[in-house]
Amino acid sequence: MLNRRGLLIVLSSPSGAGKSTLSKRLRAWDPDIEFSVSATTRDPRPGEVDGEDYHFMTQDDFRKDVAESGMLEHAHVFGNFYGSPRGPVQKAIDTGRDVLFDIDWQGAQQIRNSVLGQHTLSIFILPPSIKELRRRLETRNQDSEEVIAKRMQKSWDEISHWDSYDHVLINDDLDQTEQDLKDIITATRLRRIQQPHLVEHVRKLQQEFEDGK
């Protein structure tokens, strides 16, 4: 009997707040946590593998899946559709594995409102300050000053939706934030709705009670 139903773990933050690092640490802590592989209608880039990097779909097939509730969330970006297919996520959580989503507040809202919304755990990561957020972006040495400026401009829009999440953590100490994430996930795995075996166990207790009268 399945002891636990999996979670849809939604992790969001502005760029530079530590979301990617924390996601990697969560996977190292529990390798059974899967990353959600997104679907897209854009063409594959050299080296990308269907089903690993993305699920590559035609626009007609993508629209059909959306119409039939086959996408937990989706968006139209620069002429292409992106989304989270329901099928692989449903299969994972039905076998007790958690699925991790690295998406923005709009995607998080769609997942909470989806048919699997009751199994969603949403967590927002805040930076300790805007100054520190900029410093982290600059020290990554990955982006030009122009790109950093755009990321900073977008960051407030993302931060402004912090109160729509189940949990909010201020990442001023990476190790402590990691531990807090683990604690939240461990506790949420014990929610009544995540433990389908409890119904049968209570029935057995009731039968024992009746037999003992």
mmCIF file of C-alpha atoms in Angstrom:
data_model
loop_
_atom_site.group_PDB
_atom_site.id
_atom_site.type_symbol
_atom_site.label_atom_id
_atom_site.label_comp_id
_atom_site.label_asym_id
_atom_site.label_seq_id
_atom_site.Cartn_x
_atom_site.Cartn_y
_atom_site.Cartn_z
ATOM 1 C CA MET A 1 0.000 0.000 0.000
ATOM 2 C CA LEU A 2 1.240 3.491 -0.849
ATOM 3 C CA ASN A 3 2.455 5.151 2.355
ATOM 4 C CA ARG A 4 2.716 8.642 0.912
ATOM 5 C CA ARG A 5 1.433 10.609 -2.041
ATOM 6 C CA GLY A 6 4.001 12.933 -3.613
ATOM 7 C CA LEU A 7 4.037 16.709 -3.468
ATOM 8 C CA LEU A 8 4.178 19.361 -6.163
ATOM 9 C CA ILE A 9 6.882 21.579 -4.680
ATOM 10 C CA VAL A 10 6.793 25.056 -6.221
ATOM 11 C CA LEU A 11 9.911 27.116 -5.539
ATOM 12 C CA SER A 12 9.926 30.742 -6.713
ATOM 13 C CA SER A 13 12.126 33.784 -6.201
ATOM 14 C CA PRO A 14 13.599 36.744 -8.040
ATOM 15 C CA SER A 15 16.786 35.927 -9.946
ATOM 16 C CA GLY A 16 19.742 35.921 -7.572
ATOM 17 C CA ALA A 17 17.863 35.024 -4.385
ATOM 18 C CA GLY A 18 19.316 31.495 -4.302
ATOM 19 C CA LYS A 19 16.541 29.380 -5.808
ATOM 20 C CA SER A 20 18.773 27.376 -8.188
ATOM 21 C CA THR A 21 21.328 26.559 -5.486
ATOM 22 C CA LEU A 22 18.596 25.521 -3.061
ATOM 23 C CA SER A 23 16.954 23.337 -5.714
ATOM 24 C CA LYS A 24 20.238 21.492 -6.274
ATOM 25 C CA ARG A 25 20.680 20.998 -2.540
ATOM 26 C CA LEU A 26 17.178 19.593 -2.211
ATOM 27 C CA ARG A 27 17.900 17.077 -4.983
ATOM 28 C CA ALA A 28 21.143 16.074 -3.247
ATOM 29 C CA TRP A 29 19.245 15.646 0.034
ATOM 30 C CA ASP A 30 16.558 13.495 -1.569
ATOM 31 C CA PRO A 31 17.325 12.163 -5.081
ATOM 32 C CA ASP A 32 13.707 10.981 -5.369
ATOM 33 C CA ILE A 33 12.644 14.616 -5.784
ATOM 34 C CA GLU A 34 12.230 15.056 -9.534
ATOM 35 C CA PHE A 35 12.508 18.227 -11.582
ATOM 36 C CA SER A 36 9.427 18.890 -13.668
ATOM 37 C CA VAL A 37 10.376 18.702 -17.348
ATOM 38 C CA SER A 38 8.545 21.462 -19.206
ATOM 39 C CA ALA A 39 6.855 21.157 -22.562
ATOM 40 C CA THR A 40 7.551 23.686 -25.312
ATOM 41 C CA THR A 41 6.552 24.357 -28.888
ATOM 42 C CA ARG A 42 9.927 25.849 -29.847
ATOM 43 C CA ASP A 43 12.374 23.843 -31.922
ATOM 44 C CA PRO A 44 15.023 21.788 -30.090
ATOM 45 C CA ARG A 45 18.446 23.385 -29.807
ATOM 46 C CA PRO A 46 21.608 21.420 -30.647
ATOM 47 C CA GLY A 47 22.195 18.765 -27.992
ATOM 48 C CA GLU A 48 18.756 18.997 -26.395
ATOM 49 C CA VAL A 49 17.019 15.677 -25.789
ATOM 50 C CA ASP A 50 13.252 15.252 -25.989
ATOM 51 C CA GLY A 51 11.889 14.161 -22.611
ATOM 52 C CA GLU A 52 15.013 15.241 -20.730
ATOM 53 C CA ASP A 53 15.541 18.911 -21.516
ATOM 54 C CA TYR A 54 11.979 19.551 -22.689
ATOM 55 C CA HIS A 55 8.985 17.720 -24.057
ATOM 56 C CA PHE A 56 8.929 19.149 -27.593
ATOM 57 C CA MET A 57 5.416 19.514 -29.012
ATOM 58 C CA THR A 58 3.617 21.054 -31.961
ATOM 59 C CA GLN A 59 1.429 24.065 -31.255
ATOM 60 C CA ASP A 60 -1.687 22.067 -32.172
ATOM 61 C CA ASP A 61 -0.820 19.286 -29.730
ATOM 62 C CA PHE A 62 0.034 21.811 -27.030
ATOM 63 C CA ARG A 63 -3.275 23.652 -27.440
ATOM 64 C CA LYS A 64 -5.124 20.313 -27.376
ATOM 65 C CA ASP A 65 -3.446 19.377 -24.074
ATOM 66 C CA VAL A 66 -4.359 22.752 -22.569
ATOM 67 C CA ALA A 67 -7.987 22.349 -23.672
ATOM 68 C CA GLU A 68 -8.112 18.878 -22.101
ATOM 69 C CA SER A 69 -6.492 19.962 -18.791
ATOM 70 C CA GLY A 70 -3.284 18.183 -19.759
ATOM 71 C CA MET A 71 -1.132 21.147 -18.695
ATOM 72 C CA LEU A 72 -0.878 22.117 -15.038
ATOM 73 C CA GLU A 73 0.340 25.575 -16.055
ATOM 74 C CA HIS A 74 1.336 27.238 -19.279
ATOM 75 C CA ALA A 75 2.456 30.529 -20.776
ATOM 76 C CA HIS A 76 3.094 32.092 -24.173
ATOM 77 C CA VAL A 77 6.611 33.552 -24.382
ATOM 78 C CA PHE A 78 8.177 35.153 -27.452
ATOM 79 C CA GLY A 79 5.954 33.268 -29.887
ATOM 80 C CA ASN A 80 6.221 29.850 -28.252
ATOM 81 C CA PHE A 81 4.212 27.988 -25.626
ATOM 82 C CA TYR A 82 5.756 26.572 -22.454
ATOM 83 C CA GLY A 83 4.015 24.477 -19.838
ATOM 84 C CA SER A 84 4.089 21.671 -17.281
ATOM 85 C CA PRO A 85 2.511 18.424 -18.566
ATOM 86 C CA ARG A 86 0.150 16.831 -16.081
ATOM 87 C CA GLY A 87 0.831 13.186 -17.022
ATOM 88 C CA PRO A 88 4.416 12.742 -15.746
ATOM 89 C CA VAL A 89 3.637 14.742 -12.605
ATOM 90 C CA GLN A 90 0.529 12.676 -11.865
ATOM 91 C CA LYS A 91 2.517 9.458 -12.312
ATOM 92 C CA ALA A 92 5.269 10.683 -9.970
ATOM 93 C CA ILE A 93 3.050 11.792 -7.101
ATOM 94 C CA ASP A 94 0.866 8.684 -7.396
ATOM 95 C CA THR A 95 3.991 6.594 -6.705
ATOM 96 C CA GLY A 96 5.118 8.732 -3.745
ATOM 97 C CA ARG A 97 7.709 10.922 -5.487
ATOM 98 C CA ASP A 98 7.799 14.703 -5.169
ATOM 99 C CA VAL A 99 8.107 16.969 -8.209
ATOM 100 C CA LEU A 100 9.984 20.272 -8.019
ATOM 101 C CA PHE A 101 8.849 23.248 -10.101
ATOM 102 C CA ASP A 102 11.102 26.239 -10.786
ATOM 103 C CA ILE A 103 8.435 28.696 -11.980
ATOM 104 C CA ASP A 104 7.221 32.254 -11.407
ATOM 105 C CA TRP A 105 4.189 33.422 -9.422
ATOM 106 C CA GLN A 106 1.844 33.135 -12.409
ATOM 107 C CA GLY A 107 2.753 29.496 -12.973
ATOM 108 C CA ALA A 108 2.490 28.841 -9.247
ATOM 109 C CA GLN A 109 -1.016 30.280 -9.209
ATOM 110 C CA GLN A 110 -2.088 28.089 -12.127
ATOM 111 C CA ILE A 111 -0.736 24.952 -10.428
ATOM 112 C CA ARG A 112 -2.560 25.795 -7.186
ATOM 113 C CA ASN A 113 -5.771 26.130 -9.209
ATOM 114 C CA SER A 114 -5.180 22.907 -11.173
ATOM 115 C CA VAL A 115 -6.663 19.455 -10.575
ATOM 116 C CA LEU A 116 -3.560 18.609 -8.499
ATOM 117 C CA GLY A 117 -3.643 21.832 -6.510
ATOM 118 C CA GLN A 118 -4.443 20.112 -3.215
ATOM 119 C CA HIS A 119 -1.040 18.417 -3.312
ATOM 120 C CA THR A 120 0.901 21.636 -3.940
ATOM 121 C CA LEU A 121 3.459 23.132 -1.552
ATOM 122 C CA SER A 122 4.511 26.625 -2.608
ATOM 123 C CA ILE A 123 7.576 28.374 -1.179
ATOM 124 C CA PHE A 124 8.906 31.845 -2.022
ATOM 125 C CA ILE A 125 12.528 32.805 -1.407
ATOM 126 C CA LEU A 126 13.202 36.444 -0.508
ATOM 127 C CA PRO A 127 16.639 38.119 -0.582
ATOM 128 C CA PRO A 128 17.807 39.828 2.633
ATOM 129 C CA SER A 129 17.941 43.169 0.777
ATOM 130 C CA ILE A 130 17.790 44.630 -2.738
ATOM 131 C CA LYS A 131 21.432 45.665 -2.390
ATOM 132 C CA GLU A 132 22.412 42.063 -1.636
ATOM 133 C CA LEU A 133 20.294 40.812 -4.519
ATOM 134 C CA ARG A 134 22.212 43.033 -6.949
ATOM 135 C CA ARG A 135 25.533 41.994 -5.418
ATOM 136 C CA ARG A 136 24.722 38.309 -5.946
ATOM 137 C CA LEU A 137 23.784 38.914 -9.577
ATOM 138 C CA GLU A 138 26.997 40.833 -10.176
ATOM 139 C CA THR A 139 29.266 38.285 -8.508
ATOM 140 C CA ARG A 140 27.863 35.431 -10.617
ATOM 141 C CA ASN A 141 29.694 36.945 -13.614
ATOM 142 C CA GLN A 142 27.114 35.414 -15.932
ATOM 143 C CA ASP A 143 25.270 38.482 -17.213
ATOM 144 C CA SER A 144 26.052 41.864 -18.703
ATOM 145 C CA GLU A 145 25.180 45.040 -16.812
ATOM 146 C CA GLU A 146 22.204 45.481 -19.140
ATOM 147 C CA VAL A 147 20.850 42.019 -18.333
ATOM 148 C CA ILE A 148 21.406 42.578 -14.607
ATOM 149 C CA ALA A 149 19.461 45.839 -14.829
ATOM 150 C CA LYS A 150 16.555 44.022 -16.499
ATOM 151 C CA ARG A 151 16.614 41.289 -13.870
ATOM 152 C CA MET A 152 16.585 43.881 -11.097
ATOM 153 C CA GLN A 153 13.695 45.698 -12.743
ATOM 154 C CA LYS A 154 11.715 42.455 -12.907
ATOM 155 C CA SER A 155 12.582 41.425 -9.349
ATOM 156 C CA TRP A 156 10.097 43.739 -7.643
ATOM 157 C CA ASP A 157 7.182 42.415 -9.698
ATOM 158 C CA GLU A 158 8.110 38.921 -8.531
ATOM 159 C CA ILE A 159 8.653 39.951 -4.903
ATOM 160 C CA SER A 160 5.293 41.761 -4.808
ATOM 161 C CA HIS A 161 3.508 38.385 -5.007
ATOM 162 C CA TRP A 162 5.264 36.908 -1.973
ATOM 163 C CA ASP A 163 2.063 36.710 0.062
ATOM 164 C CA SER A 164 0.375 34.247 -2.315
ATOM 165 C CA TYR A 165 2.715 31.426 -1.238
ATOM 166 C CA ASP A 166 2.295 28.873 1.562
ATOM 167 C CA HIS A 167 5.717 29.612 3.032
ATOM 168 C CA VAL A 168 8.157 32.510 2.642
ATOM 169 C CA LEU A 169 11.830 32.291 3.588
ATOM 170 C CA ILE A 170 14.408 35.086 3.761
ATOM 171 C CA ASN A 171 17.638 33.669 2.367
ATOM 172 C CA ASP A 172 20.194 35.533 4.443
ATOM 173 C CA ASP A 173 21.943 32.300 5.460
ATOM 174 C CA LEU A 174 22.008 29.613 2.754
ATOM 175 C CA ASP A 175 22.578 26.669 5.100
ATOM 176 C CA GLN A 176 19.746 27.735 7.418
ATOM 177 C CA THR A 177 17.398 28.337 4.488
ATOM 178 C CA GLU A 178 18.219 24.872 3.180
ATOM 179 C CA GLN A 179 17.392 23.359 6.566
ATOM 180 C CA ASP A 180 14.141 25.326 6.757
ATOM 181 C CA LEU A 181 13.168 24.024 3.318
ATOM 182 C CA LYS A 182 13.845 20.447 4.389
ATOM 183 C CA ASP A 183 11.782 20.932 7.549
ATOM 184 C CA ILE A 184 8.859 22.385 5.600
ATOM 185 C CA ILE A 185 8.893 19.555 3.059
ATOM 186 C CA THR A 186 9.202 16.875 5.750
ATOM 187 C CA ALA A 187 6.251 18.308 7.670
ATOM 188 C CA THR A 188 4.082 18.760 4.572
ATOM 189 C CA ARG A 189 4.683 15.157 3.535
ATOM 190 C CA LEU A 190 2.774 14.235 6.703
ATOM 191 C CA ARG A 191 -0.358 16.167 5.820
ATOM 192 C CA ARG A 192 -3.406 13.951 6.061
ATOM 193 C CA ILE A 193 -4.174 14.250 2.355
ATOM 194 C CA GLN A 194 -0.657 13.061 1.485
ATOM 195 C CA GLN A 195 -1.129 9.805 3.436
ATOM 196 C CA PRO A 196 -3.737 7.697 1.596
ATOM 197 C CA HIS A 197 -3.052 4.679 3.821
ATOM 198 C CA LEU A 198 -4.575 6.439 6.836
ATOM 199 C CA VAL A 199 -8.153 5.707 5.731
ATOM 200 C CA GLU A 200 -7.551 1.967 5.702
ATOM 201 C CA HIS A 201 -5.646 2.119 8.984
ATOM 202 C CA VAL A 202 -8.521 3.908 10.718
ATOM 203 C CA ARG A 203 -10.953 1.344 9.307
ATOM 204 C CA LYS A 204 -8.855 -1.419 10.828
ATOM 205 C CA LEU A 205 -8.812 0.395 14.167
ATOM 206 C CA GLN A 206 -12.585 0.722 13.995
ATOM 207 C CA GLN A 207 -12.951 -2.982 13.226
ATOM 208 C CA GLU A 208 -10.693 -3.878 16.145
ATOM 209 C CA PHE A 209 -12.753 -1.624 18.365
ATOM 210 C CA GLU A 210 -16.014 -3.227 17.230
ATOM 211 C CA ASP A 211 -14.610 -6.754 17.596
ATOM 212 C CA GLY A 212 -13.447 -6.027 21.105
ATOM 213 C CA LYS A 213 -16.849 -4.970 22.367
#
